Amino acid sequence: MNALNVAEYMQTLGLQARQASAAMARAEAATRNQALRALAALLRASTADLQAANARDIDRAVAAGLAAPMVDRLKLTPKVIETVAQGCEQLAAMADVIGDIVGMRQQPSGIRVGQMRVPIGVFGMIYESRPNVTIEAASLSIKSGNACILRGGSEAIDSNKALAQLVRQALASAGLPAEAVQLVQTTDREAVGQLIAMPAFVDVIIPRGGKGLIERISRDAKVPVIKHLDGNCHVYVDAPCDLEMAVKVTDNAKTQKYSPCNAIEGLLVARAVAPQFLPRIAAVFEAKGVEMRCDADARTIIGEARTRAATEQDWSEEYLAPIISIKVVAGLDEAIAHINHYGSHHTDAILTRDHMHAQRFLREVDSASVMVNTSPRFADGFEYGLGAEIGISTDKFHARGPVGIEGLTSLKWVVLGNGELRS
Amino acid sequence: MNALNVAEYMQTLGLQARQASAAMARAEAATRNQALRALAALLRASTADLQAANARDIDRAVAAGLAAPMVDRLKLTPKVIETVAQGCEQLAAMADVIGDIVGMRQQPSGIRVGQMRVPIGVFGMIYESRPNVTIEAASLSIKSGNACILRGGSEAIDSNKALAQLVRQALASAGLPAEAVQLVQTTDREAVGQLIAMPAFVDVIIPRGGKGLIERISRDAKVPVIKHLDGNCHVYVDAPCDLEMAVKVTDNAKTQKYSPCNAIEGLLVARAVAPQFLPRIAAVFEAKGVEMRCDADARTIIGEARTRAATEQDWSEEYLAPIISIKVVAGLDEAIAHINHYGSHHTDAILTRDHMHAQRFLREVDSASVMVNTSPRFADGFEYGLGAEIGISTDKFHARGPVGIEGLTSLKWVVLGNGELRS
C-alpha cells in the first residue's frame, strides 16, 4: 500500500468501527458474553492452526536474528492459548457494567437525575510482539460494548491475523458485527499515524510498548491517550515501622520481578530507623546481586565498598533491572517531597506504624496508586479486583492507575420526568 | 510585554500555580470553606470599589462602540455582586468531596483496595466578557482544592483585576497561598497560546465563549480540554404520548429562552401522533413568532404558508434563535438515528408513554444527557444537584455533560495492607 491507500484503508476501518460500535452498545450483555464464550471455544479448537500461523512469525524472527527473549515473547504455545481462552471465559462470567445507573436522585424541580454507564465507543490499541494481547484487547472490547481497531507488531502479523479471524467468527456467531474488532492488516507504519488522528472514528488510543513509541503517540495523537511512560516507584520506610515486615515488603517490591513497571526503583528510609533497617535490606539485596546506588548517609551505614554513590540522575531513573537507588530522609515530609518531585506518579508505598503518617502519605503523594504496608507490585488490574487490565494510566484525566472495563466506559446523565418545565 | 516576556510571565504563573496546588490539596475542608466565606464578605464590603473598577471597563466598551447587550454582560451591578457572594457561601456550605474514599474492598491477597477523590491539580480557564465568571471559577477552584489560572476577556480587565485582588486577600486570610487563584494580568493574546501549552503546570483547560474560540483552543491545546462546541438538542414526540404534556414540554424546551445551549433546535414527531400534535405546537410557535423549518410531511400537516421547507443544513443547525426544525419520523428507530447523526451529543429528550421506548432512547441516544418526559432546558449543574457548574462537556472522556466539582477531581487508588507480598 502507498500512503494514500493506507489513509483510505484506515478511514474505512474507522467508519466500520464507528458503525459497529452502535450495534455493540445496543447489544445485550448475554449476547456479548455468548461471543466471548464462542471465542474461547474457537481458540481451543484452533490451537494447531494458530501454532502453524505463529510458526511463520517465529521463523521470520529467527531468520532476522531477533534476540531469544524477543522470540519467546512471540510464541503462541498451547499454554498461552489456553490462558487467553480462560481469560475470555472469566470476562464472560463477570457482572456487566453497561447500562448500570448510579446515583438516581430526585431534584427540587421534581426531575430524577442519575448517571448511566455506557461504552466509550471505539478505542484503538497499538502494541508490540506478544500476540496474546490481540485476544486480551478484543475480549475487553466485547465485554465493554465497544468496538476497537488493533494494531499489533509487524513481527506477529501472521499470528495476529489468525487470531483476529477467530474473533470475527465468534462475533458473527453471536449475531454481532464482525467489524466490532478489526485488526490492521498492513504493517505499514503510516497506519499508526492515521489511527491516532481520526477523532471522528476513534475515541481513545491505548498504546503498549517502549517509552519512545508511547511518547511519539502521545505527542501526535488527536484523541485522548491512556498511557504511562515510566514506573519510577518507591517504598518509604518510615519511623516507627515493623522492620521485619519492611525487609520482606521492600525485598518483594524490588526483587520479585525486575521488569514490571510497578517494581520499585527507589528506597527512602527515615533517619531514625536507617541504622537498624539498612544493613538488613542491604544483606538481602547483596545476596540477590542488586546494585545499591546510595546517598552519602546510606553509604556510610551500608558501607562504601558494598554500594555506589547515587547521582542526581539516579533519583529519576527507571532501571527495570537489579539496581536500586537508596536515600536516607529526615522523615515523612522529605519522603513525600522526594516522591512527588522525582517519581513518575505511578505507585508508591509507605511502610509505617504511625496512623497519621499513613493518612498524610495517602493524601499527599500525587500518584495513581498510594499504598500503606504492602508492596507496589500489587498495582495491577487483577490484584485490584477489576477482573481485567487494558493498561495503566499515570494521567489524572479520566481513568487513573490500572484501567479495567470501567476505563473503557463513560457516564452519561439520565433524567426522568413527568412533564416538568424549567422556569 | 513582548512575546518572550509573555512566555516567561506565563511560565512563572504556571510554576506558582503548581506549587500552590500542593498546598491546596493538603488544606483541610474547613480552611478552604473559610476562604470562601471570607471572599463572600470581601465582595459585599467592596461593592463600591468593584463598581468603580467596572465603570472603567464600561466606559471603554461604550467608547469603543460595543453593542448594548455586550455592555450589559460586562456590568457588575450590586445584584450581580450579591449573587456571586451567595454562590461562594453556598459552596462553603456544601459537603466536601476531597479525600472521600469509595469502594474499599478486601481482595483475595488480603490487601484492601479503594479509590480516593483528590484535586486534579491546576486548571486554566479562558472566558469572555462577564466578570462574575472570575469569582465563579475562583470559588469552584478553592472548593475543589485545585489551583487555577484565569484568563478573562480584555474588555473586563479592570473588573477582573479588582475581583482577583479580593480572591488573593480571601485566600491569604485563611492561610492559603494567594497564588492558588491567579488572573492573567496581560491582555496579550499570546498568553492564551502559552496557557494551553504548559502540560507541566496546567492539567486541564476549560474554555467558555464562542465556537470559534473553543475550536481554536481544542486544536492547539497540549492538555485535555473540557468543552462543548454546539448544543443541537432535540425533543422527540413519540407514539403513544401525553399530547397535553408534549405541547407544554416542547414549548418550554424551545421558547423559555432561545440562547442557552440546552434550548432545542430540532423537533421530531412520530408519524402516528403528528396529525394531532403538530397543529397544536404550531399554534404555540406561531403565537410566539418561532419560524418553523419543516420536512415535507410536517409542512403538509401544518400548512405551507405557515412554514418554510427545511434544507439538509437545518438538521445540523444551532440557531440559538426563534427558529426550529421539524421532522416527521416513522418512529423510535428513525428518531434515534436522526439524533445520533445530526445532533451534537449534548441533550435530547423523548416524550412517551411507552416504557420500552423510553428505555431504548436512554440507552441508545449517544448524548451527554438523555431525558424522558421533561425539558432539555434542565441540563444544568444546578438543576442536576451538582451545586455548581464549571462548564458542559460533550466529550466522553472524563467528565460528561454538566461538570461540577467532581469534574475537577480525579480518583487515585488507595491500597491498605499488613505486609502482604505479591507472589
Short mmCIF file of C-alpha atoms in Angstrom, two decimals, chain A:
data_model
loop_
_atom_site.label_atom_id
_atom_site.label_comp_id
_atom_site.label_asym_id
_atom_site.label_seq_id
_atom_site.Cartn_x
_atom_site.Cartn_y
_atom_site.Cartn_z
CA MET A 1 0.00 0.00 0.00
CA ASN A 2 1.18 3.54 -0.62
CA ALA A 3 0.49 6.34 1.87
CA LEU A 4 -2.73 7.38 0.15
CA ASN A 5 -4.02 3.83 0.14
CA VAL A 6 -3.12 3.41 3.81
CA ALA A 7 -5.05 6.56 4.66
CA GLU A 8 -8.11 5.34 2.73
CA TYR A 9 -7.81 1.89 4.27
CA MET A 10 -7.67 3.30 7.81
CA GLN A 11 -10.64 5.60 7.15
CA THR A 12 -12.60 2.55 6.04
CA LEU A 13 -11.67 0.67 9.21
CA GLY A 14 -12.65 3.74 11.22
CA LEU A 15 -16.06 4.11 9.60
CA GLN A 16 -16.76 0.40 10.02
CA ALA A 17 -15.69 0.54 13.66
CA ARG A 18 -17.94 3.52 14.34
CA GLN A 19 -20.91 1.75 12.77
CA ALA A 20 -20.19 -1.47 14.63
CA SER A 21 -19.84 0.41 17.92
CA ALA A 22 -23.51 1.44 17.79
CA ALA A 23 -24.57 -2.21 17.45
CA MET A 24 -22.22 -3.22 20.28
CA ALA A 25 -23.63 -0.51 22.56
CA ARG A 26 -27.15 -1.77 21.84
CA ALA A 27 -26.29 -5.46 22.33
CA GLU A 28 -27.47 -7.24 25.47
CA ALA A 29 -24.90 -8.46 27.97
CA ALA A 30 -25.94 -12.06 27.25
CA THR A 31 -25.10 -11.64 23.57
CA ARG A 32 -21.67 -10.16 24.26
CA ASN A 33 -20.94 -12.92 26.77
CA GLN A 34 -22.00 -15.51 24.21
CA ALA A 35 -19.43 -14.09 21.78
CA LEU A 36 -16.74 -14.32 24.47
CA ARG A 37 -17.52 -17.97 25.22
CA ALA A 38 -17.60 -18.74 21.48
CA LEU A 39 -14.18 -17.12 21.17
CA ALA A 40 -12.79 -19.28 23.98
CA ALA A 41 -14.09 -22.42 22.27
CA LEU A 42 -12.71 -21.35 18.87
CA LEU A 43 -9.29 -20.61 20.38
CA ARG A 44 -9.08 -24.10 21.89
CA ALA A 45 -10.37 -25.80 18.72
CA SER A 46 -7.89 -23.87 16.56
CA THR A 47 -4.73 -24.46 18.60
CA ALA A 48 -3.00 -26.33 15.76
CA ASP A 49 -3.88 -23.71 13.13
CA LEU A 50 -2.80 -20.89 15.43
CA GLN A 51 0.53 -22.59 16.06
CA ALA A 52 1.05 -23.02 12.32
CA ALA A 53 0.49 -19.29 11.74
CA ASN A 54 2.66 -18.49 14.74
CA ALA A 55 5.46 -20.69 13.37
CA ARG A 56 5.71 -18.41 10.31
CA ASP A 57 6.23 -15.39 12.60
CA ILE A 58 8.79 -17.31 14.68
CA ASP A 59 10.70 -18.46 11.58
CA ARG A 60 10.83 -14.90 10.27
CA ALA A 61 12.01 -13.60 13.65
CA VAL A 62 14.74 -16.22 13.94
CA ALA A 63 15.86 -15.61 10.36
CA ALA A 64 16.01 -11.88 11.11
CA GLY A 65 18.27 -12.65 14.08
CA LEU A 66 15.86 -11.44 16.79
CA ALA A 67 17.17 -11.96 20.32
CA ALA A 68 15.91 -15.11 22.09
CA PRO A 69 13.76 -13.26 24.71
CA MET A 70 12.04 -11.35 21.88
CA VAL A 71 11.37 -14.60 20.04
CA ASP A 72 9.99 -16.10 23.27
CA ARG A 73 7.54 -13.26 23.65
CA LEU A 74 6.20 -14.01 20.16
CA LYS A 75 5.31 -17.62 20.97
CA LEU A 76 1.69 -18.80 20.96
CA THR A 77 2.15 -22.02 22.91
CA PRO A 78 -0.84 -24.23 23.82
CA LYS A 79 -0.44 -22.87 27.36
CA VAL A 80 -0.66 -19.25 26.18
CA ILE A 81 -3.72 -20.10 24.06
CA GLU A 82 -5.42 -21.85 27.00
CA THR A 83 -4.68 -18.85 29.22
CA VAL A 84 -6.31 -16.35 26.86
CA ALA A 85 -9.26 -18.71 26.32
CA GLN A 86 -9.77 -18.86 30.08
CA GLY A 87 -9.49 -15.06 30.18
CA CYS A 88 -12.41 -14.81 27.73
CA GLU A 89 -14.49 -17.15 29.88
CA GLN A 90 -13.65 -15.19 33.04
CA LEU A 91 -14.76 -11.97 31.35
CA ALA A 92 -17.99 -13.66 30.19
CA ALA A 93 -18.69 -14.70 33.81
CA MET A 94 -18.13 -11.18 35.19
CA ALA A 95 -21.08 -8.92 36.01
CA ASP A 96 -21.91 -6.47 33.24
CA VAL A 97 -21.40 -2.76 33.97
CA ILE A 98 -23.00 -1.41 30.77
CA GLY A 99 -26.40 0.16 31.45
CA ASP A 100 -25.81 0.46 35.22
CA ILE A 101 -27.48 3.58 36.58
CA VAL A 102 -25.93 5.18 39.65
CA GLY A 103 -26.92 8.00 41.98
CA MET A 104 -30.50 8.48 40.73
CA ARG A 105 -31.89 11.23 42.98
CA GLN A 106 -34.95 13.42 42.89
CA GLN A 107 -34.18 17.12 42.50
CA PRO A 108 -36.22 20.07 43.84
CA SER A 109 -37.82 20.57 40.40
CA GLY A 110 -39.24 17.03 40.53
CA ILE A 111 -36.96 15.51 37.88
CA ARG A 112 -34.94 12.45 38.87
CA VAL A 113 -31.28 12.63 37.79
CA GLY A 114 -28.70 9.83 37.69
CA GLN A 115 -25.84 8.55 35.56
CA MET A 116 -25.78 5.57 33.20
CA ARG A 117 -22.59 3.71 32.33
CA VAL A 118 -22.21 3.35 28.56
CA PRO A 119 -19.39 2.21 26.25
CA ILE A 120 -16.96 4.93 25.24
CA GLY A 121 -17.35 3.98 21.54
CA VAL A 122 -14.22 2.97 19.63
CA PHE A 123 -10.72 2.50 21.00
CA GLY A 124 -7.51 1.99 19.10
CA MET A 125 -4.82 -0.21 20.58
CA ILE A 126 -1.19 -0.15 19.46
CA TYR A 127 1.08 -2.86 20.80
CA GLU A 128 4.20 -4.91 20.10
CA SER A 129 5.24 -8.55 19.84
CA ARG A 130 3.01 -10.65 22.18
CA PRO A 131 0.11 -11.86 20.01
CA ASN A 132 -1.99 -12.81 23.06
CA VAL A 133 -2.61 -9.06 23.54
CA THR A 134 -4.83 -9.30 20.43
CA ILE A 135 -7.24 -11.55 22.31
CA GLU A 136 -6.96 -9.63 25.59
CA ALA A 137 -7.88 -6.38 23.84
CA ALA A 138 -10.59 -7.98 21.69
CA SER A 139 -12.26 -9.66 24.66
CA LEU A 140 -12.19 -6.49 26.79
CA SER A 141 -13.68 -4.58 23.87
CA ILE A 142 -16.51 -7.09 23.50
CA LYS A 143 -17.21 -7.19 27.26
CA SER A 144 -17.30 -3.40 27.50
CA GLY A 145 -19.63 -2.98 24.50
CA ASN A 146 -17.06 -1.07 22.47
CA ALA A 147 -15.60 -1.52 19.01
CA CYS A 148 -11.82 -1.48 18.58
CA ILE A 149 -9.10 -1.27 15.97
CA LEU A 150 -6.00 -3.28 16.84
CA ARG A 151 -2.55 -2.57 15.50
CA GLY A 152 -0.12 -5.29 16.61
CA GLY A 153 3.57 -5.58 15.93
CA SER A 154 4.68 -6.41 12.39
CA GLU A 155 6.72 -9.34 13.80
CA ALA A 156 3.46 -11.03 14.94
CA ILE A 157 1.32 -10.25 11.90
CA ASP A 158 0.58 -13.86 10.88
CA SER A 159 -0.39 -14.88 14.42
CA ASN A 160 -2.50 -11.76 14.85
CA LYS A 161 -4.33 -12.31 11.55
CA ALA A 162 -5.19 -15.88 12.56
CA LEU A 163 -6.42 -14.70 15.98
CA ALA A 164 -8.42 -11.82 14.53
CA GLN A 165 -10.17 -14.24 12.16
CA LEU A 166 -11.37 -16.26 15.17
CA VAL A 167 -12.66 -13.08 16.81
CA ARG A 168 -14.67 -12.26 13.66
CA GLN A 169 -16.18 -15.75 13.69
CA ALA A 170 -17.04 -15.51 17.39
CA LEU A 171 -18.72 -12.11 16.95
CA ALA A 172 -20.70 -13.30 13.93
CA SER A 173 -21.78 -16.49 15.71
CA ALA A 174 -23.41 -14.35 18.41
CA GLY A 175 -25.09 -12.10 15.84
CA LEU A 176 -22.73 -9.19 16.46
CA PRO A 177 -20.96 -7.25 13.69
CA ALA A 178 -17.62 -8.82 12.77
CA GLU A 179 -16.23 -5.27 12.33
CA ALA A 180 -16.55 -4.67 16.08
CA VAL A 181 -12.95 -5.92 16.36
CA GLN A 182 -10.71 -5.13 13.41
CA LEU A 183 -7.03 -5.88 13.04
CA VAL A 184 -4.98 -3.51 10.91
CA GLN A 185 -3.85 -5.90 8.16
CA THR A 186 -0.98 -3.80 6.86
CA THR A 187 2.35 -3.46 8.67
CA ASP A 188 2.91 -0.03 7.06
CA ARG A 189 3.93 2.43 9.80
CA GLU A 190 1.74 5.12 8.25
CA ALA A 191 -1.26 3.17 9.58
CA VAL A 192 -0.36 4.17 13.16
CA GLY A 193 -0.21 7.85 12.21
CA GLN A 194 -3.69 7.56 10.70
CA LEU A 195 -5.17 5.56 13.58
CA ILE A 196 -4.23 8.17 16.20
CA ALA A 197 -5.59 11.07 14.16
CA MET A 198 -9.20 10.07 13.35
CA PRO A 199 -11.28 11.75 16.09
CA ALA A 200 -14.44 11.15 14.04
CA PHE A 201 -13.95 7.40 14.31
CA VAL A 202 -11.66 6.65 17.27
CA ASP A 203 -12.40 7.96 20.78
CA VAL A 204 -9.26 6.91 22.66
CA ILE A 205 -5.88 5.33 21.95
CA ILE A 206 -4.17 2.81 24.23
CA PRO A 207 -0.51 2.24 23.36
CA ARG A 208 1.55 -0.54 24.91
CA GLY A 209 5.27 -0.74 24.28
CA GLY A 210 8.51 1.13 24.72
CA LYS A 211 8.71 4.64 26.10
CA GLY A 212 9.74 6.06 22.72
CA LEU A 213 6.68 4.65 20.99
CA ILE A 214 4.35 5.96 23.69
CA GLU A 215 5.94 9.41 23.69
CA ARG A 216 5.55 9.68 19.91
CA ILE A 217 1.93 8.57 20.03
CA SER A 218 1.07 10.97 22.87
CA ARG A 219 2.67 13.86 21.03
CA ASP A 220 0.94 13.24 17.72
CA ALA A 221 -2.45 11.86 18.78
CA LYS A 222 -5.57 13.93 18.07
CA VAL A 223 -7.61 11.94 20.60
CA PRO A 224 -7.04 11.12 24.30
CA VAL A 225 -4.36 8.54 25.10
CA ILE A 226 -4.47 6.17 28.10
CA LYS A 227 -0.82 5.67 28.96
CA HIS A 228 2.05 5.63 31.39
CA LEU A 229 5.57 6.49 30.33
CA ASP A 230 7.58 5.48 33.40
CA GLY A 231 7.27 3.42 36.51
CA ASN A 232 9.67 5.08 38.95
CA CYS A 233 8.01 3.63 42.06
CA HIS A 234 9.14 3.98 45.69
CA VAL A 235 8.97 2.35 49.08
CA TYR A 236 9.41 4.73 52.01
CA VAL A 237 10.38 3.02 55.29
CA ASP A 238 9.01 5.30 58.00
CA ALA A 239 9.73 5.56 61.72
CA PRO A 240 8.24 3.85 63.63
CA CYS A 241 7.90 0.77 61.46
CA ASP A 242 7.77 -3.03 61.74
CA LEU A 243 11.30 -3.67 60.42
CA GLU A 244 10.72 -7.39 59.91
CA MET A 245 7.80 -6.61 57.62
CA ALA A 246 9.66 -3.73 55.97
CA VAL A 247 12.52 -6.01 54.91
CA LYS A 248 10.11 -8.53 53.38
CA VAL A 249 7.97 -5.95 51.58
CA THR A 250 10.94 -3.96 50.27
CA ASP A 251 12.53 -7.18 49.01
CA ASN A 252 9.28 -8.19 47.30
CA ALA A 253 8.81 -4.72 45.81
CA LYS A 254 12.27 -4.79 44.20
CA THR A 255 13.26 -8.36 43.50
CA GLN A 256 10.08 -10.40 42.93
CA LYS A 257 10.46 -9.32 39.29
CA TYR A 258 12.71 -6.57 37.93
CA SER A 259 10.97 -5.72 34.66
CA PRO A 260 7.38 -4.71 35.60
CA CYS A 261 6.58 -1.03 35.77
CA ASN A 262 5.34 -1.46 39.37
CA ALA A 263 8.67 -2.83 40.66
CA ILE A 264 10.34 -0.15 42.79
CA GLU A 265 13.39 1.79 41.68
CA GLY A 266 13.85 3.95 44.77
CA LEU A 267 14.05 3.22 48.51
CA LEU A 268 13.70 6.04 51.04
CA VAL A 269 14.44 5.37 54.72
CA ALA A 270 13.65 7.59 57.71
CA ARG A 271 16.82 8.61 59.53
CA ALA A 272 15.53 7.22 62.86
CA VAL A 273 15.32 3.64 61.54
CA ALA A 274 18.10 3.72 58.92
CA PRO A 275 20.84 2.27 61.19
CA GLN A 276 18.62 -0.73 62.00
CA PHE A 277 16.91 -1.20 58.63
CA LEU A 278 19.57 -0.54 56.00
CA PRO A 279 22.06 -3.27 57.00
CA ARG A 280 19.27 -5.87 56.91
CA ILE A 281 17.88 -4.91 53.49
CA ALA A 282 21.43 -4.45 52.13
CA ALA A 283 22.23 -8.05 53.03
CA VAL A 284 19.16 -9.21 51.09
CA PHE A 285 19.98 -7.07 48.05
CA GLU A 286 23.62 -8.13 48.11
CA ALA A 287 22.67 -11.81 48.20
CA LYS A 288 20.47 -11.28 45.12
CA GLY A 289 23.04 -9.20 43.27
CA VAL A 290 21.07 -5.94 43.40
CA GLU A 291 23.35 -2.94 42.90
CA MET A 292 22.75 -0.20 45.52
CA ARG A 293 23.19 3.44 44.46
CA CYS A 294 23.15 5.43 47.68
CA ASP A 295 23.26 8.96 49.05
CA ALA A 296 26.11 9.75 51.46
CA ASP A 297 24.21 8.78 54.60
CA ALA A 298 23.07 5.42 53.27
CA ARG A 299 26.60 4.67 52.03
CA THR A 300 28.03 5.38 55.48
CA ILE A 301 25.59 2.92 57.06
CA ILE A 302 25.80 0.15 54.45
CA GLY A 303 29.47 0.65 53.66
CA GLU A 304 31.22 2.30 50.70
CA ALA A 305 32.60 -0.95 49.36
CA ARG A 306 29.14 -2.53 49.03
CA THR A 307 27.48 0.48 47.36
CA ARG A 308 27.91 3.11 44.65
CA ALA A 309 27.32 6.83 45.03
CA ALA A 310 23.97 7.87 43.55
CA THR A 311 23.97 10.75 41.07
CA GLU A 312 21.14 13.26 40.70
CA GLN A 313 20.04 11.27 37.64
CA ASP A 314 19.57 8.12 39.74
CA TRP A 315 16.59 9.60 41.61
CA SER A 316 14.65 9.81 38.32
CA GLU A 317 15.81 6.57 36.77
CA GLU A 318 13.56 3.62 35.85
CA TYR A 319 16.15 0.81 35.90
CA LEU A 320 13.86 -2.20 35.28
CA ALA A 321 16.95 -4.13 36.43
CA PRO A 322 18.69 -5.32 39.63
CA ILE A 323 19.67 -1.76 40.59
CA ILE A 324 18.06 0.38 43.30
CA SER A 325 18.59 3.94 44.50
CA ILE A 326 18.64 4.41 48.29
CA LYS A 327 18.32 7.65 50.23
CA VAL A 328 18.10 8.47 53.94
CA VAL A 329 15.48 11.17 54.57
CA ALA A 330 14.69 13.23 57.65
CA GLY A 331 11.18 11.86 57.75
CA LEU A 332 7.73 11.94 56.16
CA ASP A 333 7.87 15.47 54.71
CA GLU A 334 11.12 14.87 52.86
CA ALA A 335 9.90 11.48 51.62
CA ILE A 336 6.68 12.96 50.19
CA ALA A 337 8.58 15.86 48.59
CA HIS A 338 11.15 13.50 47.04
CA ILE A 339 8.50 11.16 45.60
CA ASN A 340 6.38 13.98 44.18
CA HIS A 341 9.47 15.60 42.64
CA TYR A 342 11.39 12.62 41.23
CA GLY A 343 8.70 9.95 40.94
CA SER A 344 6.56 9.13 37.92
CA HIS A 345 3.17 9.35 39.72
CA HIS A 346 2.69 5.60 39.23
CA THR A 347 2.77 3.68 42.56
CA ASP A 348 4.40 4.49 45.91
CA ALA A 349 4.14 2.88 49.34
CA ILE A 350 4.81 3.88 52.93
CA LEU A 351 5.72 1.22 55.49
CA THR A 352 4.76 2.59 58.90
CA ARG A 353 3.08 2.04 62.26
CA ASP A 354 2.13 5.73 62.52
CA HIS A 355 -1.53 6.22 61.58
CA MET A 356 -1.20 9.98 60.98
CA HIS A 357 1.80 9.43 58.72
CA ALA A 358 -0.12 6.81 56.75
CA GLN A 359 -3.06 9.20 56.25
CA ARG A 360 -0.81 12.04 55.13
CA PHE A 361 1.12 9.82 52.71
CA LEU A 362 -2.13 8.58 51.12
CA ARG A 363 -3.46 12.09 50.74
CA GLU A 364 -0.33 13.98 49.71
CA VAL A 365 1.61 11.62 47.44
CA ASP A 366 0.37 12.52 43.98
CA SER A 367 0.48 9.05 42.42
CA ALA A 368 -2.06 6.85 40.67
CA SER A 369 -1.70 4.25 43.44
CA VAL A 370 -0.66 5.01 47.03
CA MET A 371 -0.15 2.15 49.47
CA VAL A 372 0.38 1.50 53.17
CA ASN A 373 2.31 -1.52 54.43
CA THR A 374 2.28 -3.52 51.23
CA SER A 375 4.20 -3.97 48.01
CA PRO A 376 3.80 -1.64 44.97
CA ARG A 377 3.94 -4.85 42.91
CA PHE A 378 0.22 -5.18 43.73
CA ALA A 379 -0.61 -2.25 41.39
CA ASP A 380 -2.42 -4.39 38.82
CA GLY A 381 -5.95 -4.64 37.48
CA PHE A 382 -6.37 -8.25 38.55
CA GLU A 383 -4.97 -7.67 42.06
CA TYR A 384 -7.31 -4.67 42.39
CA GLY A 385 -10.28 -6.85 41.53
CA LEU A 386 -11.01 -5.21 38.16
CA GLY A 387 -11.13 -8.63 36.50
CA ALA A 388 -9.01 -7.36 33.62
CA GLU A 389 -6.49 -4.67 32.74
CA ILE A 390 -6.27 -2.86 29.44
CA GLY A 391 -3.40 -0.63 30.59
CA ILE A 392 -2.11 1.64 33.34
CA SER A 393 -2.52 5.40 33.34
CA THR A 394 -0.37 7.91 35.19
CA ASP A 395 -2.53 10.79 33.94
CA LYS A 396 -5.25 12.27 36.12
CA PHE A 397 -7.89 12.82 33.46
CA HIS A 398 -10.47 10.02 33.10
CA ALA A 399 -9.05 6.67 34.30
CA ARG A 400 -6.03 6.65 36.64
CA GLY A 401 -3.82 3.70 37.61
CA PRO A 402 -4.77 0.20 36.44
CA VAL A 403 -7.52 0.60 33.82
CA GLY A 404 -10.18 -2.10 33.57
CA ILE A 405 -13.55 -2.23 31.88
CA GLU A 406 -14.80 0.98 33.53
CA GLY A 407 -11.96 2.92 31.91
CA LEU A 408 -13.47 1.98 28.54
CA THR A 409 -16.85 3.41 29.51
CA SER A 410 -18.30 6.83 30.25
CA LEU A 411 -21.16 8.01 32.43
CA LYS A 412 -23.97 9.88 30.71
CA TRP A 413 -26.73 11.72 32.55
CA VAL A 414 -30.19 10.19 32.64
CA VAL A 415 -33.12 12.43 33.55
CA LEU A 416 -36.63 11.08 34.22
CA GLY A 417 -39.57 13.44 34.45
CA ASN A 418 -43.33 13.74 34.43
CA GLY A 419 -43.72 16.81 32.30
CA GLU A 420 -41.66 19.16 34.49
CA LEU A 421 -40.87 22.54 32.92
CA ARG A 422 -37.80 24.73 33.51
CA SER A 423 -38.75 28.09 34.96
#
